[in-house]
Short mmCIF file of C-alpha atoms and ligand atoms in Angstrom, two decimals:
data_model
loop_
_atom_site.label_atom_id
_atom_site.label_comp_id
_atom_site.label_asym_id
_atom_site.label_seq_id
_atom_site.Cartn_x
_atom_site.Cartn_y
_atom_site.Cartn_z
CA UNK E 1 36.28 -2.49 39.07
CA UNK E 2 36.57 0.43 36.30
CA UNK E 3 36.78 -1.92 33.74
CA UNK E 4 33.71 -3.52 35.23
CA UNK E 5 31.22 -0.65 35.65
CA UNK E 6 32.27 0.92 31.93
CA UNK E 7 31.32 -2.91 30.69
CA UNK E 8 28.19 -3.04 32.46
CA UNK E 9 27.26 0.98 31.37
CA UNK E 10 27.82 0.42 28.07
CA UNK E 11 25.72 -3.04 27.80
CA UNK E 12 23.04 -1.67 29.77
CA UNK E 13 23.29 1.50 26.80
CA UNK E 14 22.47 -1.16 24.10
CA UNK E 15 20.20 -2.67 25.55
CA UNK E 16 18.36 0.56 26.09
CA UNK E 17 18.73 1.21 22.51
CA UNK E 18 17.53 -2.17 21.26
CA UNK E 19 14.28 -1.76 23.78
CA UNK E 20 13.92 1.78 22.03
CA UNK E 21 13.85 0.24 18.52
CA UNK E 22 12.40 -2.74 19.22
CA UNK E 23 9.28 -0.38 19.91
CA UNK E 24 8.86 0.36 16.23
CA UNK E 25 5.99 2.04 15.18
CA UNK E 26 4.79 3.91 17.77
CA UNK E 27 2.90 5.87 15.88
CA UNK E 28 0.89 5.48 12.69
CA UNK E 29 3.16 5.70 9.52
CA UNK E 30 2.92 7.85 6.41
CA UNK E 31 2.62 5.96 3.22
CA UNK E 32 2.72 8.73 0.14
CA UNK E 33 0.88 7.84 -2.81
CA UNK E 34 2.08 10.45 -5.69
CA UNK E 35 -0.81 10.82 -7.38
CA UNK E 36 -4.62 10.97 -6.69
CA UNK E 37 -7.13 8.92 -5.08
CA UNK E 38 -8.77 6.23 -6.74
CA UNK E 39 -6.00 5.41 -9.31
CA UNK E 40 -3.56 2.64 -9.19
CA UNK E 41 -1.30 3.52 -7.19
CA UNK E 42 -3.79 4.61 -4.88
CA UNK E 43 -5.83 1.55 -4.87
CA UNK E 44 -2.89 -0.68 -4.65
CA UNK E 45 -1.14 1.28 -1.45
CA UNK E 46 -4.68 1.10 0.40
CA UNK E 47 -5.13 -2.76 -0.18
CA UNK E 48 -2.10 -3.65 0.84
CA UNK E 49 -1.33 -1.12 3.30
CA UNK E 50 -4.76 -1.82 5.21
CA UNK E 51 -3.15 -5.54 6.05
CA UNK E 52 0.56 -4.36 7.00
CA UNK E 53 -1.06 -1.79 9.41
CA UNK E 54 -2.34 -4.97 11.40
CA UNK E 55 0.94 -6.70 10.63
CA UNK E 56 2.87 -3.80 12.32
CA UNK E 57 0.21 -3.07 15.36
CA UNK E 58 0.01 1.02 14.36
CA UNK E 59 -2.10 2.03 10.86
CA UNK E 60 -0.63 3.13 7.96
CA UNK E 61 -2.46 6.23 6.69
CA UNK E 62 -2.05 7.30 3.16
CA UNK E 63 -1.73 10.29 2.24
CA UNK E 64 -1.93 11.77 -1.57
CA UNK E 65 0.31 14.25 -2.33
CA UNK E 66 -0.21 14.70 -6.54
CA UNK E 67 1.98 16.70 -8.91
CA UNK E 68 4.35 17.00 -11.53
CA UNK E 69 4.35 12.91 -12.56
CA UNK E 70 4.42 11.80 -9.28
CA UNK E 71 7.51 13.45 -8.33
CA UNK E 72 6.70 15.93 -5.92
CA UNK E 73 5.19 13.08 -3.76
CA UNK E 74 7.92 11.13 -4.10
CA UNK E 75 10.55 13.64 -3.29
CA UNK E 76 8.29 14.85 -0.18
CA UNK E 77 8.86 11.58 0.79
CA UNK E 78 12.42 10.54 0.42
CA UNK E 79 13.68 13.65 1.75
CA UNK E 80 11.50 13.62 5.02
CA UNK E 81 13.65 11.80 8.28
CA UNK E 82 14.55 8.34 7.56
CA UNK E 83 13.07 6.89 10.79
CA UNK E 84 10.57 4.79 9.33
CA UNK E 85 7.20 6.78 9.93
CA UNK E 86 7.20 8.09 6.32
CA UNK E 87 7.19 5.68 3.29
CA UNK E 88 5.88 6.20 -0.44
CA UNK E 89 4.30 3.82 -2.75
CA UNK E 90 5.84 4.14 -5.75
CA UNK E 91 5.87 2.75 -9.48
CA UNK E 92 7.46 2.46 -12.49
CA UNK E 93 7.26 5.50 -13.32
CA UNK E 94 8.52 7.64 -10.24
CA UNK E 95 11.52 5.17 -9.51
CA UNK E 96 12.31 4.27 -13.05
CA UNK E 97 11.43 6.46 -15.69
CA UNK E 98 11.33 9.87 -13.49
CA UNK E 99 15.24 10.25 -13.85
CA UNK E 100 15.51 10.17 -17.74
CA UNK E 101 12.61 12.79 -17.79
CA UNK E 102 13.84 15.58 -14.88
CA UNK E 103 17.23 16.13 -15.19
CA UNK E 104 16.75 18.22 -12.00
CA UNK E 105 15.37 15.34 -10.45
CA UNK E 106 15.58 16.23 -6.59
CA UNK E 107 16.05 12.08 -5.46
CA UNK E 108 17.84 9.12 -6.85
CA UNK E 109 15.89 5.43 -7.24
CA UNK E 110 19.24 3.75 -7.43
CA UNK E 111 21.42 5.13 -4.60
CA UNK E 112 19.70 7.27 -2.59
CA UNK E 113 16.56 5.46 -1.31
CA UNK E 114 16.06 2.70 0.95
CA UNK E 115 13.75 0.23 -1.36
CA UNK E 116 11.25 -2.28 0.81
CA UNK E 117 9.57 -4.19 -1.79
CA UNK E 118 7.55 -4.94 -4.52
CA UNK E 119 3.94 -4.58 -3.97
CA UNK E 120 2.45 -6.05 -7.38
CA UNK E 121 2.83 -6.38 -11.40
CA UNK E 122 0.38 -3.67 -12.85
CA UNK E 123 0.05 -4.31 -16.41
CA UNK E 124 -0.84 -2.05 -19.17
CA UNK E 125 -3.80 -1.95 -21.15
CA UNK E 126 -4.67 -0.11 -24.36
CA UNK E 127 -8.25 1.84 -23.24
CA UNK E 128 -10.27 3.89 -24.83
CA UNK E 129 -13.93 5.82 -24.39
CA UNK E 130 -16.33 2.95 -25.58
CA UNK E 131 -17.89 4.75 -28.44
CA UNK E 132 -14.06 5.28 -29.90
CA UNK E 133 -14.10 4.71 -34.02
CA UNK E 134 -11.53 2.03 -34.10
CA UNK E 135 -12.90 -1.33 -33.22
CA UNK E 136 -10.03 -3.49 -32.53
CA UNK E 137 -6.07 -2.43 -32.37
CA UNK E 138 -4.93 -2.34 -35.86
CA UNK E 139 -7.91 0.05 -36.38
CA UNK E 140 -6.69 2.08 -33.58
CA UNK E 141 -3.11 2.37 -34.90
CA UNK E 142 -4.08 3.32 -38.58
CA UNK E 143 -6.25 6.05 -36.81
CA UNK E 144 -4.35 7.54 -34.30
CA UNK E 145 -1.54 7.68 -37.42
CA UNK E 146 -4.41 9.57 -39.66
CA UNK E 147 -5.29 12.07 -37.38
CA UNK E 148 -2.66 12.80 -35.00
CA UNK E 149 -4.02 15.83 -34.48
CA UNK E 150 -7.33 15.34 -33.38
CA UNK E 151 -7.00 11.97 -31.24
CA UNK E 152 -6.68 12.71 -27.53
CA UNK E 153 -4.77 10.84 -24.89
CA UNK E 154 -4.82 11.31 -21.11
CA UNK E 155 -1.91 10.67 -18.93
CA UNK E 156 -0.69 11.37 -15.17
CA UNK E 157 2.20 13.96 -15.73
CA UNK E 158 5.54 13.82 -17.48
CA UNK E 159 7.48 10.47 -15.91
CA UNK E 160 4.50 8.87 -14.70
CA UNK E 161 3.27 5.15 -15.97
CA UNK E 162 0.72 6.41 -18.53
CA UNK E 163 2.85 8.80 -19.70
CA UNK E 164 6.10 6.66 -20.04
CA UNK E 165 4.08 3.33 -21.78
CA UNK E 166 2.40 5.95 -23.96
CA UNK E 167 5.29 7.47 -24.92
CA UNK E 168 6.95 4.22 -25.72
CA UNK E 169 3.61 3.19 -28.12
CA UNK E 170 3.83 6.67 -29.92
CA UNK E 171 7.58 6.00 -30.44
CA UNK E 172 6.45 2.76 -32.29
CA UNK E 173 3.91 4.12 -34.00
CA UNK E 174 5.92 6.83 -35.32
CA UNK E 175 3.45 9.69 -33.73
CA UNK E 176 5.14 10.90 -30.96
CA UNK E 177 2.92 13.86 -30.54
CA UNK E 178 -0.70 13.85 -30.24
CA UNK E 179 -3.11 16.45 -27.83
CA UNK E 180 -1.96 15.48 -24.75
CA UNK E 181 -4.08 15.89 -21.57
CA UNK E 182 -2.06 15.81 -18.09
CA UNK E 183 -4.16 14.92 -15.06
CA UNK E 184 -3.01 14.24 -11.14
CA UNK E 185 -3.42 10.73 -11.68
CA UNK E 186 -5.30 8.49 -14.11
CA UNK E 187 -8.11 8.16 -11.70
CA UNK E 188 -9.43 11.51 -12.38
CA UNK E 189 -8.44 10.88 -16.11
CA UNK E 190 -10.26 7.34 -16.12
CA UNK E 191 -13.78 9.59 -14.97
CA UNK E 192 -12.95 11.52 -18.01
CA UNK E 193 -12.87 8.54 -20.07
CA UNK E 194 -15.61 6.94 -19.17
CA UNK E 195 -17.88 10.42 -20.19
CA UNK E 196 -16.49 10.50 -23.12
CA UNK E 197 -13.70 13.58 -23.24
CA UNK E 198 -10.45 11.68 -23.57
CA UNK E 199 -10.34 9.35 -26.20
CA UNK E 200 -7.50 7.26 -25.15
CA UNK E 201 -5.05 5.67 -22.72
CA UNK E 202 -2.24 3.45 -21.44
CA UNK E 203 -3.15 2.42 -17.62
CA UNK E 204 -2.17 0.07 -15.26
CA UNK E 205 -4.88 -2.71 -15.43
CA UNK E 206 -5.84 -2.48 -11.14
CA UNK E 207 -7.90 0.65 -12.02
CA UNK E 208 -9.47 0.18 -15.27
CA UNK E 209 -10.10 -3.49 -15.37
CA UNK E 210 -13.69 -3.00 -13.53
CA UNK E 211 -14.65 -0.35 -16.26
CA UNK E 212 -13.91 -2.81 -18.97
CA UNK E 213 -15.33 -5.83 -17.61
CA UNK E 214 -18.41 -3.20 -17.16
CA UNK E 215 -18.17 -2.39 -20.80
CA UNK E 216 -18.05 2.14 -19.62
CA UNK E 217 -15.03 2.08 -21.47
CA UNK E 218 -12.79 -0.46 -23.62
CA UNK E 219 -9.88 -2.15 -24.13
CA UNK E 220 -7.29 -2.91 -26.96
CA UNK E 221 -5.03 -4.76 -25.95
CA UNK E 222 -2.68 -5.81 -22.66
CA UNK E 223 0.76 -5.45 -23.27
CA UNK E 224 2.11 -8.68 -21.85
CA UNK E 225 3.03 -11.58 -23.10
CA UNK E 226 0.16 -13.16 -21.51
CA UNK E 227 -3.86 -12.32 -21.52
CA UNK E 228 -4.44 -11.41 -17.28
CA UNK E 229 -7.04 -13.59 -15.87
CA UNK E 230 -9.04 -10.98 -14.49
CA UNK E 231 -9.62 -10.13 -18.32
CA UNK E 232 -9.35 -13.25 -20.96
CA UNK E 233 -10.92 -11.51 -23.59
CA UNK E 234 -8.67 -9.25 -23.85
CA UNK E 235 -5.42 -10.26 -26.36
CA UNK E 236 -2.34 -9.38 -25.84
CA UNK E 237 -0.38 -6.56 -28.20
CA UNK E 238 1.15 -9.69 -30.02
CA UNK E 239 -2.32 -11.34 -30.59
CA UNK E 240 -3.60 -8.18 -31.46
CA UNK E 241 -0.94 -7.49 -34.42
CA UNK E 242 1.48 -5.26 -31.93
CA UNK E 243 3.95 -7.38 -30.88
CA UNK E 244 7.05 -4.99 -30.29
CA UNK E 245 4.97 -2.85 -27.68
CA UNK E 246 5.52 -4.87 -24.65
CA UNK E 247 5.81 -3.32 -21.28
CA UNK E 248 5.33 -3.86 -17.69
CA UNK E 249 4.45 -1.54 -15.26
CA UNK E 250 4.63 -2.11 -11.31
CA UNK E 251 4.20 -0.35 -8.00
CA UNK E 252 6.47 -0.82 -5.03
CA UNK E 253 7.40 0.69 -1.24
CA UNK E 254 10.40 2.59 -0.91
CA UNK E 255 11.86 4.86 2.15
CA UNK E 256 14.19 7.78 2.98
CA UNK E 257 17.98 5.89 2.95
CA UNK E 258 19.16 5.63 6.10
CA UNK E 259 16.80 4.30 8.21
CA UNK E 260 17.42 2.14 10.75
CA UNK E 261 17.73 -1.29 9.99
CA UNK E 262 14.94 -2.84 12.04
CA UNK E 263 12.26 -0.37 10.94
CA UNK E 264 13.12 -1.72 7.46
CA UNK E 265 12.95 -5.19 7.97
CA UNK E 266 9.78 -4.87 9.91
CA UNK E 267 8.06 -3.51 6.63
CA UNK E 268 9.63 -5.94 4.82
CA UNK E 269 7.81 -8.91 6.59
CA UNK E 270 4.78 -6.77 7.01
CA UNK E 271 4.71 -6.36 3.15
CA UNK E 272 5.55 -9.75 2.95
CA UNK E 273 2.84 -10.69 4.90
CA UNK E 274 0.30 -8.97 3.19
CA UNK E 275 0.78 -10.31 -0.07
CA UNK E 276 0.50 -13.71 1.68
CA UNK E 277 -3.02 -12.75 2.90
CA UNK E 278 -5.71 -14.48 1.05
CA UNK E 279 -7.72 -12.01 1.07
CA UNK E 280 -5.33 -9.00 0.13
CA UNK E 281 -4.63 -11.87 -2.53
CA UNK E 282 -7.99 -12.30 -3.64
CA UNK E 283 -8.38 -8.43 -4.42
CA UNK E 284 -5.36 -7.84 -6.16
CA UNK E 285 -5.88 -10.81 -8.35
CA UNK E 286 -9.50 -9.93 -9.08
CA UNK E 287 -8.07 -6.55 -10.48
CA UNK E 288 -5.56 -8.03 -12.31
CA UNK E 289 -2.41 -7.62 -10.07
CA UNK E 290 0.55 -9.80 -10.99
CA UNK E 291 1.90 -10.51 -7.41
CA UNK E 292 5.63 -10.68 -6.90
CA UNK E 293 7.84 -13.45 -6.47
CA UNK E 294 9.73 -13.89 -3.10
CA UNK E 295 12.65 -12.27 -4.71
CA UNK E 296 10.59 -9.02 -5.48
CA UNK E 297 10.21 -8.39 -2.32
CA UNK E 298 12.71 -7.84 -1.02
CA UNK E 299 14.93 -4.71 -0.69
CA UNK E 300 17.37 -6.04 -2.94
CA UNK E 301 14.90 -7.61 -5.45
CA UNK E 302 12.92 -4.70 -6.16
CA UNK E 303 15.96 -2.48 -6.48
CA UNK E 304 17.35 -4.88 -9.29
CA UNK E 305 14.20 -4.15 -11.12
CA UNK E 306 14.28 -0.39 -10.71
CA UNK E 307 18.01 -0.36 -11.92
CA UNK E 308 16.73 -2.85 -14.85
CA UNK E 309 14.11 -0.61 -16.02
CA UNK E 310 15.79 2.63 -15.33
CA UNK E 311 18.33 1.06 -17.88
CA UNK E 312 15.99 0.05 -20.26
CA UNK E 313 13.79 2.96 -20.70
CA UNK E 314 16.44 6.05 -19.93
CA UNK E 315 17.41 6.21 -23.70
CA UNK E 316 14.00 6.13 -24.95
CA UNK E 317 12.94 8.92 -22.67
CA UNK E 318 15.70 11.30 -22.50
CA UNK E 319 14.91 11.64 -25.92
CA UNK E 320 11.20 11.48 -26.21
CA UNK E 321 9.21 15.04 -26.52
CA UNK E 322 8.20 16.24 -23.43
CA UNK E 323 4.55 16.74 -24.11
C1 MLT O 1 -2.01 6.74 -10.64
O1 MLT O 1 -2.02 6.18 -9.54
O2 MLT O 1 -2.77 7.67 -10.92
C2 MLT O 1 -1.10 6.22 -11.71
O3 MLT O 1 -0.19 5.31 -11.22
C3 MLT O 1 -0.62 7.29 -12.58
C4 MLT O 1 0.35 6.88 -13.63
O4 MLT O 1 1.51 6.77 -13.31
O5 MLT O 1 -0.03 6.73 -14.78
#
């Protein structure tokens, strides 16, 4: 009969613990976006969080919490509880190339995160103001080599996307410094553009690709291997007499580690759903989005291609000037 009761207790304690979970969200959730409003990161977390909020039956409410490459929003987030009501939308840049360039770095991509999934394929485009001297990109790189020290180029903080893909391009074209001009995103930085103050910059296409197609500012070159569809006209690096400078950016959802296992799969299929929403398709498309394969995301997909890029760019950056 002792036996019995303890048997019966402890089933009725897991199923009052399943019923408890089950209930996930009960309240809205927290997605950080590292940088500020109206960049790509930005844009990106609010198109695809608007659909997971109806997905999960509470809203997601973003939240922009700038600074120091994306960093301080991304540690903010990772270090808050791990019970599923605080998320970040990350990139590239804060998962990847963050580590190489803090070595004080207060999180870790690779083992101390819970990763959700891949939200979309941002790739980078060569911009500048429109009334920039050089007219197509070998023009730009024989200039920006002549006067290094004149040319301006914009970028989000040390670690973030423009930064690292800049970095990489002044590495190849033997400049590595040039006046450097660190904004809390390249939102802000893309206004600047666009009246004429910054010269130049590497950005993910999702927040520029309106600007070109409206001719305010223009573009280079995309550093894929393909032209996107939501710009043909503009070739690719390799077309465009750059071939080594290839380099993809992205932007992904990633969590404290530890949290518990249903909150995470429930974000999973609501991310998942999303991006299967023909209408959250339609908009990242038009802006140039790649979107991910099934693979991507998933936890373990997108944290293969965190670890993969980490890899790849860590030598580059641990060694590039910090400027
Ligand atoms: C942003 O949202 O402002 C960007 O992703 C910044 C960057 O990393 O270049």
């Amino acid at each position: 009969m002792k036996k019995l009761l303890l048997g019966l207790t402890a089933a009725l304690a897991m199923t009052a613990s399943a019923q408890a979970q089950s209930k996930y969200p009960e309240r809205p959730i927290t997605m950080i976006v590292p940088f500020a409003a109206g960049g790509p990161t930005d844009i990106i977390a609010r198109i695809v969080g608007e659909n997971m909020s109806k997905t999960l039956g509470q809203q997601i409410v973003v939240e922009n919490v700038a600074g120091a490459g994306g960093t301080t929003g991304i540690t903010r987030a990772l270090t808050a509880a791990p019970d599923g009501y605080t998320i970040a939308m990350g990139h590239l840049g804060t998962f990847s190339a963050a580590p190489a360039t803090y070595p004080g770095l207060k999180y870790d991509p690779i083992n101390g995160m819970q990763t959700i999934g891949l939200a979309g394929g941002t790739p980078i485009l060569i911009v500048a103001k429109k009334n920039f001297e050089p007219k197509d990109l070998k023009e730009f790189v024989a200039y920006v080599k002549a006067n290094s020290d004149k040319v301006n180029e914009a970028h989000a903080g040390l670690g973030s996307v423009s930064w690292t893909t800049c970095t990489l391009l002044k590495g190849q074209l033997g400049v590595p410094k040039l006046n450097s001009v660190a904004y809390r995103g390249t939102g802000p930085a893309l206004n600047d553009l666009v009246s004429g103050q910054i010269d130049f910059m590497c950005d993910q296409i999702v927040s520029v690709s309106e600007q070109v197609k409206a001719g305010t500012i223009k573009a280079y070159a995309i550093a894929s291997a393909q032209r996107s569809p939501a710009l043909p006209d503009v070739p690719t690096t390799k077309e465009a007499g750059l071939p080594e400078y290839q380099i993809e950016a992205w932007n992904g959802i990633a969590a404290p580690k530890g949290m518990p296992k249903e909150a995470v799969d429930k974000l999973v299929d609501a991310l998942d759903k999303a991006l299967n929403d023909e209408t959250v398709k339609k908009r990242l498309l038009d802006l140039g989005t790649v979107l991910p394969t099934k693979e991507e995301r998933t936890p373990a997909g997108f944290a293969a291609l965190i670890k993969r890029d980490a890899d790849k760019l860590s030598p580059v950056l641990a060694a590039a000037p910090k400027q």
